[in-house]
C-alpha cells in the first residue's frame, strides 16, 4: 500500500461527514438497545451479554476484511457497513426477545466494523506520514460528532413515563436506522485511484499476522486502543443502568454522554499543538492515567453536576487514545500490511468489547452497577503504564541519526520517539 495524496482534503471532509452519521446512528442505538433490553426484563448481566454480542461477529471478521482491503479498494466497505448498521438498528427496534435483540445488535456491530476498517484504511492510504496524526485526529472528529448527537437524540426520544419505555426505545432504534442511511449522501468519490503497480505489489506480499504483532509499537497501540474504546463502550452501555439506579432521567443521561463526546471533539481540535508541546508518549500516558482515575471516580455516588464535570474531563482524556493509536500502528506496521494492522487493532478493540461488557455484567451482578467503572479505571491505568514502558523502550533503543539512515521528516521522528 502506498501513500496517495492530492491537493486539498475534500475527501477527508466527506469521510468525516459520513462517519458522523454512521457513528451517530450507532451511538443513538447503543443506549436505546440497553433501554429496550430493560423493557424486556433484562438485568445487568443480560445487558452485559447483549453489549458483548455487538462485538462478537466483528471479532472474527476484522482480519479477513483487513487482508481484503490491503489487496484492493477500501471504499466498497463503506456502503456495506451502512446497510448493516441501518438493518441492525431497524431490526433491533422490532425484536421482541432478548436473543433476537442480541443478534441484531451483532449485525449492527459488524456493519460498524466494515465502515471503520474501510474508512481508516482510506485515511492511512491517502495521507502522507507527516499528515497522519492530523488526519486521523480529524477523522475521529466524525466519530465524536456522532457520539455527541446520538445520545442526545436517544434521550430525547426515549421516555419511561406511563410504561412507554418499550415503545419509545423501539422508536429510537428505527430513527437511528434512518440516521445511518443519511451517510450515503457523503460516500461519493472518497477513495483515490492507486497505481496498478502498487496494487500488484500489495497482492504479492502477504505479511504474516505474527510478524505484524511482533513489530515494536503495534502491541502497545492495540492495547491502548482497547482500553480507551472499552471505556467509551461501557460508558455508553452502563451509564443508563447507573441512571436507573440513581434516578437520573434518560434525557439527562443522554446529555451526559453527549457532554463526554463534546469534550472529545475539543481534545481532537487541539491535538496538534498538544503533540507539539508534550510529544506522543507523554500525551498518551498522562491522558490514560487521568482517565483511569476518573473512570474509577464514577463509581462514587456523586451529584449530577459532579458527574458531568468528571465526564467532561474524561471525554477530553479519551479523545487522545484512538487517533494516536491509529498512527502508532500504521507507522509501525509494514507498508504493505497497514490495513491488516489496523484490522488487528480493531480486533483488539472488539475483543475488549466482548470481554469488558461480559466482565462488567458479571461484576455489576455481584458488586453493583458502579463496579464496572472501577474495572475500567484499572484497565486505563495499565494502558498508562504500558505507554510509559513503551516510551522508555523506544528512547533506549533509538539509534543516532547518521548519514544513510532512514530519511524522514524530523518532526515525524520526534513524534515516534
mmCIF file of C-alpha atoms in Angstrom:
data_model
loop_
_atom_site.group_PDB
_atom_site.id
_atom_site.type_symbol
_atom_site.label_atom_id
_atom_site.label_comp_id
_atom_site.label_asym_id
_atom_site.label_seq_id
_atom_site.Cartn_x
_atom_site.Cartn_y
_atom_site.Cartn_z
ATOM 1 C CA UNK A 1 0.000 0.000 0.000
ATOM 2 C CA UNK A 2 1.367 3.391 -0.896
ATOM 3 C CA UNK A 3 0.512 6.906 0.179
ATOM 4 C CA UNK A 4 -1.601 8.631 -2.438
ATOM 5 C CA UNK A 5 -2.342 12.275 -1.869
ATOM 6 C CA UNK A 6 -3.998 15.050 -3.825
ATOM 7 C CA UNK A 7 -4.238 18.823 -3.308
ATOM 8 C CA UNK A 8 -6.939 19.642 -0.791
ATOM 9 C CA UNK A 9 -8.713 17.400 1.627
ATOM 10 C CA UNK A 10 -12.326 17.403 0.425
ATOM 11 C CA UNK A 11 -12.274 13.604 0.549
ATOM 12 C CA UNK A 12 -11.484 13.792 4.266
ATOM 13 C CA UNK A 13 -14.362 16.211 4.904
ATOM 14 C CA UNK A 14 -16.799 13.893 3.102
ATOM 15 C CA UNK A 15 -15.465 10.940 5.077
ATOM 16 C CA UNK A 16 -15.872 12.822 8.378
ATOM 17 C CA UNK A 17 -19.483 13.694 7.489
ATOM 18 C CA UNK A 18 -20.311 10.101 6.537
ATOM 19 C CA UNK A 19 -18.647 8.799 9.691
ATOM 20 C CA UNK A 20 -20.581 11.294 11.814
ATOM 21 C CA UNK A 21 -23.905 9.922 10.503
ATOM 22 C CA UNK A 22 -22.841 6.275 10.849
ATOM 23 C CA UNK A 23 -21.433 6.770 14.333
ATOM 24 C CA UNK A 24 -24.413 8.921 15.305
ATOM 25 C CA UNK A 25 -26.716 6.048 14.413
ATOM 26 C CA UNK A 26 -24.678 3.578 16.466
ATOM 27 C CA UNK A 27 -24.359 5.983 19.410
ATOM 28 C CA UNK A 28 -28.108 6.513 19.383
ATOM 29 C CA UNK A 29 -28.804 2.800 19.070
ATOM 30 C CA UNK A 30 -26.470 1.545 21.808
ATOM 31 C CA UNK A 31 -28.245 3.190 24.787
ATOM 32 C CA UNK A 32 -31.586 2.503 23.062
ATOM 33 C CA UNK A 33 -30.701 -1.206 22.971
ATOM 34 C CA UNK A 34 -29.930 -1.074 26.698
ATOM 35 C CA UNK A 35 -33.262 0.612 27.461
ATOM 36 C CA UNK A 36 -35.140 -1.801 25.189
ATOM 37 C CA UNK A 37 -33.462 -4.720 26.942
ATOM 38 C CA UNK A 38 -34.568 -3.280 30.293
ATOM 39 C CA UNK A 39 -38.124 -3.012 28.977
ATOM 40 C CA UNK A 40 -37.938 -6.697 28.014
ATOM 41 C CA UNK A 41 -36.905 -7.663 31.540
ATOM 42 C CA UNK A 42 -33.122 -7.810 31.208
ATOM 43 C CA UNK A 43 -30.900 -7.482 34.274
ATOM 44 C CA UNK A 44 -27.321 -6.146 34.438
ATOM 45 C CA UNK A 45 -25.817 -9.472 33.365
ATOM 46 C CA UNK A 46 -28.092 -9.781 30.335
ATOM 47 C CA UNK A 47 -27.204 -6.242 29.253
ATOM 48 C CA UNK A 48 -23.529 -7.173 29.534
ATOM 49 C CA UNK A 49 -24.084 -10.169 27.242
ATOM 50 C CA UNK A 50 -26.065 -8.124 24.693
ATOM 51 C CA UNK A 51 -23.381 -5.431 24.702
ATOM 52 C CA UNK A 52 -20.724 -8.105 24.163
ATOM 53 C CA UNK A 53 -22.557 -9.688 21.213
ATOM 54 C CA UNK A 54 -22.298 -6.323 19.434
ATOM 55 C CA UNK A 55 -18.566 -7.026 19.167
ATOM 56 C CA UNK A 56 -18.666 -10.803 18.668
ATOM 57 C CA UNK A 57 -19.084 -11.027 14.869
ATOM 58 C CA UNK A 58 -16.519 -8.252 14.247
ATOM 59 C CA UNK A 59 -14.035 -10.168 16.406
ATOM 60 C CA UNK A 60 -13.817 -12.896 13.742
ATOM 61 C CA UNK A 61 -14.302 -10.718 10.654
ATOM 62 C CA UNK A 62 -11.750 -7.945 11.231
ATOM 63 C CA UNK A 63 -8.546 -9.599 9.968
ATOM 64 C CA UNK A 64 -10.081 -11.099 6.778
ATOM 65 C CA UNK A 65 -11.582 -7.711 5.956
ATOM 66 C CA UNK A 66 -8.219 -6.044 6.587
ATOM 67 C CA UNK A 67 -6.470 -8.536 4.274
ATOM 68 C CA UNK A 68 -9.020 -7.847 1.563
ATOM 69 C CA UNK A 69 -8.558 -4.103 1.935
ATOM 70 C CA UNK A 70 -4.748 -4.353 1.771
ATOM 71 C CA UNK A 71 -5.094 -6.046 -1.616
ATOM 72 C CA UNK A 72 -7.894 -3.973 -3.091
ATOM 73 C CA UNK A 73 -10.107 -0.963 -2.711
ATOM 74 C CA UNK A 74 -11.339 0.359 0.621
ATOM 75 C CA UNK A 75 -14.450 2.273 -0.457
ATOM 76 C CA UNK A 76 -16.812 -0.709 -1.039
ATOM 77 C CA UNK A 77 -16.742 -1.473 2.682
ATOM 78 C CA UNK A 78 -18.382 1.871 3.466
ATOM 79 C CA UNK A 79 -21.844 1.354 1.879
ATOM 80 C CA UNK A 80 -21.834 -2.280 3.049
ATOM 81 C CA UNK A 81 -21.248 -1.058 6.580
ATOM 82 C CA UNK A 82 -24.055 1.486 6.327
ATOM 83 C CA UNK A 83 -26.542 -1.156 5.125
ATOM 84 C CA UNK A 84 -25.644 -3.489 8.006
ATOM 85 C CA UNK A 85 -25.820 -0.686 10.596
ATOM 86 C CA UNK A 86 -29.212 0.508 9.349
ATOM 87 C CA UNK A 87 -30.569 -3.026 9.146
ATOM 88 C CA UNK A 88 -29.293 -3.957 12.598
ATOM 89 C CA UNK A 89 -30.798 -0.810 14.142
ATOM 90 C CA UNK A 90 -34.199 -1.226 12.495
ATOM 91 C CA UNK A 91 -34.485 -4.936 13.311
ATOM 92 C CA UNK A 92 -33.379 -4.347 16.909
ATOM 93 C CA UNK A 93 -36.316 -1.975 17.214
ATOM 94 C CA UNK A 94 -38.778 -4.616 16.005
ATOM 95 C CA UNK A 95 -37.349 -7.537 18.001
ATOM 96 C CA UNK A 96 -39.464 -8.804 20.882
ATOM 97 C CA UNK A 97 -36.997 -11.060 22.703
ATOM 98 C CA UNK A 98 -33.555 -10.683 24.260
ATOM 99 C CA UNK A 99 -31.851 -13.274 21.969
ATOM 100 C CA UNK A 100 -33.173 -11.511 18.856
ATOM 101 C CA UNK A 101 -32.114 -8.151 20.261
ATOM 102 C CA UNK A 102 -28.604 -9.521 20.865
ATOM 103 C CA UNK A 103 -28.398 -10.989 17.341
ATOM 104 C CA UNK A 104 -29.387 -7.776 15.577
ATOM 105 C CA UNK A 105 -27.030 -5.845 17.827
ATOM 106 C CA UNK A 106 -24.284 -8.124 16.479
ATOM 107 C CA UNK A 107 -25.264 -7.251 12.894
ATOM 108 C CA UNK A 108 -25.023 -3.576 13.814
ATOM 109 C CA UNK A 109 -21.547 -4.175 15.218
ATOM 110 C CA UNK A 110 -20.435 -5.960 12.041
ATOM 111 C CA UNK A 111 -21.635 -3.023 9.949
ATOM 112 C CA UNK A 112 -19.741 -0.588 12.139
ATOM 113 C CA UNK A 113 -16.592 -2.693 11.735
ATOM 114 C CA UNK A 114 -16.897 -2.740 7.921
ATOM 115 C CA UNK A 115 -17.309 1.024 7.822
ATOM 116 C CA UNK A 116 -14.426 1.730 10.206
ATOM 117 C CA UNK A 117 -11.922 -0.618 8.505
ATOM 118 C CA UNK A 118 -12.693 0.910 5.122
ATOM 119 C CA UNK A 119 -12.563 4.475 6.428
ATOM 120 C CA UNK A 120 -9.368 4.089 8.471
ATOM 121 C CA UNK A 121 -7.634 2.376 5.552
ATOM 122 C CA UNK A 122 -8.570 5.267 3.258
ATOM 123 C CA UNK A 123 -7.062 7.762 5.712
ATOM 124 C CA UNK A 124 -3.871 5.692 6.049
ATOM 125 C CA UNK A 125 -3.567 5.213 2.286
ATOM 126 C CA UNK A 126 -4.265 8.813 1.276
ATOM 127 C CA UNK A 127 -2.277 10.644 3.991
ATOM 128 C CA UNK A 128 1.448 11.255 3.941
ATOM 129 C CA UNK A 129 3.347 10.165 7.047
ATOM 130 C CA UNK A 130 3.633 13.750 8.293
ATOM 131 C CA UNK A 131 -0.151 14.250 7.967
ATOM 132 C CA UNK A 132 -1.327 11.067 9.693
ATOM 133 C CA UNK A 133 -1.641 12.400 13.256
ATOM 134 C CA UNK A 134 -3.637 15.379 11.987
ATOM 135 C CA UNK A 135 -5.814 13.438 9.524
ATOM 136 C CA UNK A 136 -6.610 10.620 11.932
ATOM 137 C CA UNK A 137 -7.440 13.247 14.552
ATOM 138 C CA UNK A 138 -9.805 14.998 12.149
ATOM 139 C CA UNK A 139 -11.265 11.674 11.002
ATOM 140 C CA UNK A 140 -12.148 10.719 14.569
ATOM 141 C CA UNK A 141 -13.964 14.041 14.978
ATOM 142 C CA UNK A 142 -16.661 12.378 12.868
ATOM 143 C CA UNK A 143 -16.973 9.652 15.500
ATOM 144 C CA UNK A 144 -17.109 12.239 18.270
ATOM 145 C CA UNK A 145 -19.798 14.236 16.465
ATOM 146 C CA UNK A 146 -21.871 11.084 16.212
ATOM 147 C CA UNK A 147 -21.257 10.303 19.874
ATOM 148 C CA UNK A 148 -22.304 13.861 20.717
ATOM 149 C CA UNK A 149 -25.581 13.890 18.790
ATOM 150 C CA UNK A 150 -26.623 10.241 19.106
ATOM 151 C CA UNK A 151 -27.138 10.035 22.891
ATOM 152 C CA UNK A 152 -28.969 13.387 22.962
ATOM 153 C CA UNK A 153 -31.332 12.135 20.264
ATOM 154 C CA UNK A 154 -31.813 8.836 22.094
ATOM 155 C CA UNK A 155 -32.524 10.607 25.385
ATOM 156 C CA UNK A 156 -34.997 12.931 23.649
ATOM 157 C CA UNK A 157 -36.939 10.079 22.038
ATOM 158 C CA UNK A 158 -36.846 7.553 24.890
ATOM 159 C CA UNK A 159 -39.270 8.018 27.759
ATOM 160 C CA UNK A 160 -40.163 5.662 30.599
ATOM 161 C CA UNK A 161 -43.256 7.578 31.686
ATOM 162 C CA UNK A 162 -46.541 5.674 31.816
ATOM 163 C CA UNK A 163 -44.805 2.431 30.824
ATOM 164 C CA UNK A 164 -43.762 3.785 27.419
ATOM 165 C CA UNK A 165 -40.145 2.535 27.565
ATOM 166 C CA UNK A 166 -40.692 -0.426 25.206
ATOM 167 C CA UNK A 167 -42.369 1.738 22.555
ATOM 168 C CA UNK A 168 -40.019 4.730 22.754
ATOM 169 C CA UNK A 169 -36.831 2.639 22.789
ATOM 170 C CA UNK A 170 -38.066 0.824 19.658
ATOM 171 C CA UNK A 171 -38.783 4.192 18.013
ATOM 172 C CA UNK A 172 -35.261 5.392 18.844
ATOM 173 C CA UNK A 173 -33.796 2.328 17.121
ATOM 174 C CA UNK A 174 -35.859 2.896 13.966
ATOM 175 C CA UNK A 175 -34.820 6.562 13.893
ATOM 176 C CA UNK A 176 -31.164 5.526 14.265
ATOM 177 C CA UNK A 177 -31.546 3.350 11.148
ATOM 178 C CA UNK A 178 -32.656 6.430 9.200
ATOM 179 C CA UNK A 179 -29.682 8.402 10.537
ATOM 180 C CA UNK A 180 -27.310 5.669 9.314
ATOM 181 C CA UNK A 181 -28.861 5.748 5.847
ATOM 182 C CA UNK A 182 -28.187 9.503 5.644
ATOM 183 C CA UNK A 183 -24.438 8.811 5.432
ATOM 184 C CA UNK A 184 -24.905 7.624 1.828
ATOM 185 C CA UNK A 185 -25.051 11.301 0.833
ATOM 186 C CA UNK A 186 -21.303 11.763 1.507
ATOM 187 C CA UNK A 187 -19.888 8.465 0.233
ATOM 188 C CA UNK A 188 -19.125 9.503 -3.352
ATOM 189 C CA UNK A 189 -15.558 9.949 -4.640
ATOM 190 C CA UNK A 190 -13.825 9.434 -1.296
ATOM 191 C CA UNK A 191 -11.174 6.943 -2.418
ATOM 192 C CA UNK A 192 -8.495 7.902 -4.954
ATOM 193 C CA UNK A 193 -7.296 5.553 -7.662
ATOM 194 C CA UNK A 194 -3.996 3.814 -6.867
ATOM 195 C CA UNK A 195 -1.320 2.910 -9.360
ATOM 196 C CA UNK A 196 -1.722 -0.642 -10.779
ATOM 197 C CA UNK A 197 1.903 -1.436 -9.955
ATOM 198 C CA UNK A 198 1.433 -0.521 -6.295
ATOM 199 C CA UNK A 199 -1.690 -2.679 -6.054
ATOM 200 C CA UNK A 200 0.068 -5.627 -7.691
ATOM 201 C CA UNK A 201 2.942 -5.304 -5.212
ATOM 202 C CA UNK A 202 0.473 -5.319 -2.329
ATOM 203 C CA UNK A 203 -1.072 -8.535 -3.660
ATOM 204 C CA UNK A 204 2.335 -10.163 -3.937
ATOM 205 C CA UNK A 205 3.370 -9.503 -0.334
ATOM 206 C CA UNK A 206 1.144 -11.052 2.333
ATOM 207 C CA UNK A 207 2.720 -10.241 5.694
ATOM 208 C CA UNK A 208 2.045 -12.883 8.391
ATOM 209 C CA UNK A 209 -0.121 -11.749 11.279
ATOM 210 C CA UNK A 210 2.503 -12.926 13.765
ATOM 211 C CA UNK A 211 5.120 -10.677 12.214
ATOM 212 C CA UNK A 212 2.789 -7.674 12.419
ATOM 213 C CA UNK A 213 2.028 -8.375 16.078
ATOM 214 C CA UNK A 214 5.735 -8.686 16.890
ATOM 215 C CA UNK A 215 6.516 -5.313 15.367
ATOM 216 C CA UNK A 216 7.530 -2.826 18.041
ATOM 217 C CA UNK A 217 4.756 -0.319 18.658
ATOM 218 C CA UNK A 218 1.883 -2.436 17.329
ATOM 219 C CA UNK A 219 1.011 -4.312 20.583
ATOM 220 C CA UNK A 220 1.126 -1.104 22.635
ATOM 221 C CA UNK A 221 -1.104 0.691 20.125
ATOM 222 C CA UNK A 222 -3.578 -2.197 20.171
ATOM 223 C CA UNK A 223 -3.796 -2.351 23.969
ATOM 224 C CA UNK A 224 -4.155 1.403 24.446
ATOM 225 C CA UNK A 225 -6.899 1.473 21.820
ATOM 226 C CA UNK A 226 -8.615 -1.488 23.514
ATOM 227 C CA UNK A 227 -8.578 0.250 26.894
ATOM 228 C CA UNK A 228 -9.870 3.578 25.562
ATOM 229 C CA UNK A 229 -12.622 2.041 23.444
ATOM 230 C CA UNK A 230 -13.718 -0.269 26.275
ATOM 231 C CA UNK A 231 -14.096 2.801 28.470
ATOM 232 C CA UNK A 232 -16.196 4.598 25.843
ATOM 233 C CA UNK A 233 -18.269 1.496 25.139
ATOM 234 C CA UNK A 234 -19.093 0.640 28.752
ATOM 235 C CA UNK A 235 -19.848 4.289 29.498
ATOM 236 C CA UNK A 236 -22.410 4.245 26.674
ATOM 237 C CA UNK A 237 -23.956 0.932 27.718
ATOM 238 C CA UNK A 238 -23.826 1.194 31.518
ATOM 239 C CA UNK A 239 -24.440 4.871 32.241
ATOM 240 C CA UNK A 240 -28.170 4.297 31.520
ATOM 241 C CA UNK A 241 -28.106 1.484 34.108
ATOM 242 C CA UNK A 242 -26.370 3.784 36.614
ATOM 243 C CA UNK A 243 -29.003 6.414 35.812
ATOM 244 C CA UNK A 244 -31.798 3.956 36.568
ATOM 245 C CA UNK A 245 -30.282 3.136 39.956
ATOM 246 C CA UNK A 246 -29.600 6.789 40.835
ATOM 247 C CA UNK A 247 -32.965 8.058 39.481
ATOM 248 C CA UNK A 248 -31.360 10.109 36.682
ATOM 249 C CA UNK A 249 -33.731 10.624 33.739
ATOM 250 C CA UNK A 250 -32.864 9.168 30.307
ATOM 251 C CA UNK A 251 -32.729 12.669 28.804
ATOM 252 C CA UNK A 252 -30.128 13.696 31.408
ATOM 253 C CA UNK A 253 -28.107 10.539 30.730
ATOM 254 C CA UNK A 254 -28.165 11.403 27.029
ATOM 255 C CA UNK A 255 -26.868 14.904 27.771
ATOM 256 C CA UNK A 256 -24.097 13.494 29.994
ATOM 257 C CA UNK A 257 -22.948 11.090 27.264
ATOM 258 C CA UNK A 258 -23.025 13.894 24.715
ATOM 259 C CA UNK A 259 -21.028 16.148 27.046
ATOM 260 C CA UNK A 260 -18.315 13.499 27.095
ATOM 261 C CA UNK A 261 -18.365 13.369 23.289
ATOM 262 C CA UNK A 262 -18.183 17.185 23.027
ATOM 263 C CA UNK A 263 -15.091 17.189 25.235
ATOM 264 C CA UNK A 264 -13.559 14.541 22.968
ATOM 265 C CA UNK A 265 -14.158 16.785 19.939
ATOM 266 C CA UNK A 266 -12.484 19.683 21.760
ATOM 267 C CA UNK A 267 -9.493 17.466 22.501
ATOM 268 C CA UNK A 268 -9.065 16.440 18.866
ATOM 269 C CA UNK A 269 -9.299 20.019 17.649
ATOM 270 C CA UNK A 270 -6.279 20.967 19.785
ATOM 271 C CA UNK A 271 -4.355 17.696 19.430
ATOM 272 C CA UNK A 272 -1.707 19.048 17.055
ATOM 273 C CA UNK A 273 -0.468 21.773 19.453
ATOM 274 C CA UNK A 274 -0.623 19.313 22.382
ATOM 275 C CA UNK A 275 1.564 16.879 20.441
ATOM 276 C CA UNK A 276 3.977 19.670 19.616
ATOM 277 C CA UNK A 277 4.343 20.619 23.282
ATOM 278 C CA UNK A 278 4.210 17.223 25.014
ATOM 279 C CA UNK A 279 5.079 14.581 22.436
ATOM 280 C CA UNK A 280 3.107 11.401 21.745
ATOM 281 C CA UNK A 281 4.366 9.280 24.674
ATOM 282 C CA UNK A 282 3.769 11.878 27.387
ATOM 283 C CA UNK A 283 0.366 12.847 25.998
ATOM 284 C CA UNK A 284 -0.838 9.234 25.744
ATOM 285 C CA UNK A 285 0.452 8.297 29.208
ATOM 286 C CA UNK A 286 -0.890 11.343 31.030
ATOM 287 C CA UNK A 287 -4.358 11.158 29.483
ATOM 288 C CA UNK A 288 -4.701 7.394 30.121
ATOM 289 C CA UNK A 289 -3.626 7.901 33.746
ATOM 290 C CA UNK A 290 -6.133 10.691 34.388
ATOM 291 C CA UNK A 291 -8.888 8.843 32.520
ATOM 292 C CA UNK A 292 -8.320 5.781 34.705
ATOM 293 C CA UNK A 293 -8.725 7.800 37.884
ATOM 294 C CA UNK A 294 -11.873 9.496 36.558
ATOM 295 C CA UNK A 295 -13.464 6.196 35.461
ATOM 296 C CA UNK A 296 -12.963 4.801 38.947
ATOM 297 C CA UNK A 297 -14.453 8.026 40.350
ATOM 298 C CA UNK A 298 -17.746 7.433 38.502
ATOM 299 C CA UNK A 299 -18.364 4.593 40.969
ATOM 300 C CA UNK A 300 -18.787 7.200 43.715
ATOM 301 C CA UNK A 301 -22.360 8.395 44.455
ATOM 302 C CA UNK A 302 -21.677 11.977 43.332
ATOM 303 C CA UNK A 303 -24.338 14.556 42.383
ATOM 304 C CA UNK A 304 -25.212 15.062 38.718
ATOM 305 C CA UNK A 305 -23.156 18.260 38.360
ATOM 306 C CA UNK A 306 -20.039 16.488 39.654
ATOM 307 C CA UNK A 307 -20.716 13.537 37.363
ATOM 308 C CA UNK A 308 -20.994 15.957 34.431
ATOM 309 C CA UNK A 309 -17.641 17.554 35.322
ATOM 310 C CA UNK A 310 -15.962 14.158 35.598
ATOM 311 C CA UNK A 311 -17.381 13.024 32.257
ATOM 312 C CA UNK A 312 -16.255 16.230 30.523
ATOM 313 C CA UNK A 313 -12.644 15.813 31.680
ATOM 314 C CA UNK A 314 -12.820 12.079 30.976
ATOM 315 C CA UNK A 315 -14.049 12.748 27.442
ATOM 316 C CA UNK A 316 -11.142 15.106 26.813
ATOM 317 C CA UNK A 317 -8.659 12.463 28.003
ATOM 318 C CA UNK A 318 -10.260 9.663 25.987
ATOM 319 C CA UNK A 319 -10.021 11.780 22.844
ATOM 320 C CA UNK A 320 -6.279 11.222 22.630
ATOM 321 C CA UNK A 321 -6.021 7.439 22.606
ATOM 322 C CA UNK A 322 -7.858 6.450 19.437
ATOM 323 C CA UNK A 323 -6.256 8.690 16.771
ATOM 324 C CA UNK A 324 -2.744 8.353 18.200
ATOM 325 C CA UNK A 325 -3.046 4.584 18.477
ATOM 326 C CA UNK A 326 -4.065 4.523 14.792
ATOM 327 C CA UNK A 327 -0.986 6.498 13.814
ATOM 328 C CA UNK A 328 1.232 4.367 16.060
ATOM 329 C CA UNK A 329 0.011 1.142 14.450
ATOM 330 C CA UNK A 330 0.112 2.480 10.874
ATOM 331 C CA UNK A 331 3.646 3.846 11.177
ATOM 332 C CA UNK A 332 4.960 0.737 12.934
ATOM 333 C CA UNK A 333 3.410 -1.823 10.564
ATOM 334 C CA UNK A 334 4.906 -2.851 7.199
ATOM 335 C CA UNK A 335 3.615 -0.572 4.442
ATOM 336 C CA UNK A 336 2.003 -3.465 2.554
ATOM 337 C CA UNK A 337 0.033 -4.567 5.634
ATOM 338 C CA UNK A 338 -1.333 -1.337 7.070
ATOM 339 C CA UNK A 339 -4.988 -2.275 6.669
ATOM 340 C CA UNK A 340 -4.319 -5.658 8.270
ATOM 341 C CA UNK A 341 -2.536 -3.923 11.164
ATOM 342 C CA UNK A 342 -5.486 -1.558 11.585
ATOM 343 C CA UNK A 343 -7.797 -4.589 11.451
ATOM 344 C CA UNK A 344 -5.735 -6.254 14.199
ATOM 345 C CA UNK A 345 -6.129 -3.080 16.229
ATOM 346 C CA UNK A 346 -9.887 -3.284 15.658
ATOM 347 C CA UNK A 347 -9.803 -6.989 16.584
ATOM 348 C CA UNK A 348 -8.248 -5.953 19.884
ATOM 349 C CA UNK A 349 -10.973 -3.346 20.258
ATOM 350 C CA UNK A 350 -13.699 -5.891 19.610
ATOM 351 C CA UNK A 351 -12.069 -8.396 21.956
ATOM 352 C CA UNK A 352 -12.260 -5.700 24.614
ATOM 353 C CA UNK A 353 -15.876 -5.002 23.652
ATOM 354 C CA UNK A 354 -16.708 -8.688 24.125
ATOM 355 C CA UNK A 355 -14.715 -9.313 27.299
ATOM 356 C CA UNK A 356 -15.171 -5.965 29.046
ATOM 357 C CA UNK A 357 -19.004 -5.850 28.970
ATOM 358 C CA UNK A 358 -19.254 -9.521 29.914
ATOM 359 C CA UNK A 359 -16.876 -8.906 32.816
ATOM 360 C CA UNK A 360 -18.713 -5.696 33.654
ATOM 361 C CA UNK A 361 -22.037 -7.535 33.689
ATOM 362 C CA UNK A 362 -20.655 -10.220 35.998
ATOM 363 C CA UNK A 363 -19.083 -7.625 38.300
ATOM 364 C CA UNK A 364 -22.243 -5.498 38.307
ATOM 365 C CA UNK A 365 -24.353 -8.515 39.173
ATOM 366 C CA UNK A 366 -22.178 -9.197 42.217
ATOM 367 C CA UNK A 367 -20.822 -5.816 43.326
ATOM 368 C CA UNK A 368 -23.335 -3.313 41.926
ATOM 369 C CA UNK A 369 -23.709 -1.191 38.817
ATOM 370 C CA UNK A 370 -20.845 1.195 39.642
ATOM 371 C CA UNK A 371 -18.237 -1.581 39.928
ATOM 372 C CA UNK A 372 -17.564 -1.874 36.149
ATOM 373 C CA UNK A 373 -16.199 1.666 36.166
ATOM 374 C CA UNK A 374 -13.577 0.646 38.731
ATOM 375 C CA UNK A 375 -12.578 -2.153 36.339
ATOM 376 C CA UNK A 376 -12.259 0.396 33.529
ATOM 377 C CA UNK A 377 -10.078 2.573 35.736
ATOM 378 C CA UNK A 378 -7.694 -0.331 36.289
ATOM 379 C CA UNK A 379 -7.585 -1.065 32.549
ATOM 380 C CA UNK A 380 -6.713 2.539 31.691
ATOM 381 C CA UNK A 381 -4.050 2.683 34.408
ATOM 382 C CA UNK A 382 -2.490 -0.419 32.845
ATOM 383 C CA UNK A 383 -2.553 1.358 29.467
ATOM 384 C CA UNK A 384 -0.788 4.353 31.038
ATOM 385 C CA UNK A 385 1.898 2.046 32.426
ATOM 386 C CA UNK A 386 2.347 0.444 29.008
ATOM 387 C CA UNK A 387 2.681 3.899 27.478
ATOM 388 C CA UNK A 388 5.481 4.790 29.907
ATOM 389 C CA UNK A 389 7.248 1.484 29.295
ATOM 390 C CA UNK A 390 6.921 1.798 25.528
ATOM 391 C CA UNK A 391 8.267 5.336 25.592
ATOM 392 C CA UNK A 392 11.307 4.268 27.625
ATOM 393 C CA UNK A 393 11.938 1.301 25.337
ATOM 394 C CA UNK A 394 11.846 3.493 22.251
ATOM 395 C CA UNK A 395 14.172 6.008 23.890
ATOM 396 C CA UNK A 396 16.642 3.314 24.961
ATOM 397 C CA UNK A 397 16.556 1.616 21.573
ATOM 398 C CA UNK A 398 16.805 4.769 19.484
ATOM 399 C CA UNK A 399 19.877 4.890 17.289
ATOM 400 C CA UNK A 400 21.595 8.150 16.433
ATOM 401 C CA UNK A 401 20.700 9.519 13.045
ATOM 402 C CA UNK A 402 23.692 9.205 10.739
ATOM 403 C CA UNK A 403 24.299 9.524 7.063
ATOM 404 C CA UNK A 404 22.487 6.794 5.201
ATOM 405 C CA UNK A 405 19.820 6.267 7.877
ATOM 406 C CA UNK A 406 16.136 6.165 7.013
ATOM 407 C CA UNK A 407 15.072 9.502 5.562
ATOM 408 C CA UNK A 408 12.145 11.233 7.121
ATOM 409 C CA UNK A 409 10.651 14.369 8.471
ATOM 410 C CA UNK A 410 12.368 15.449 11.723
ATOM 411 C CA UNK A 411 9.017 16.255 13.309
ATOM 412 C CA UNK A 412 7.756 12.786 12.422
ATOM 413 C CA UNK A 413 10.822 11.196 14.020
ATOM 414 C CA UNK A 414 10.155 13.225 17.158
ATOM 415 C CA UNK A 415 6.552 12.008 17.234
ATOM 416 C CA UNK A 416 7.737 8.411 17.000
ATOM 417 C CA UNK A 417 10.069 8.825 19.945
#
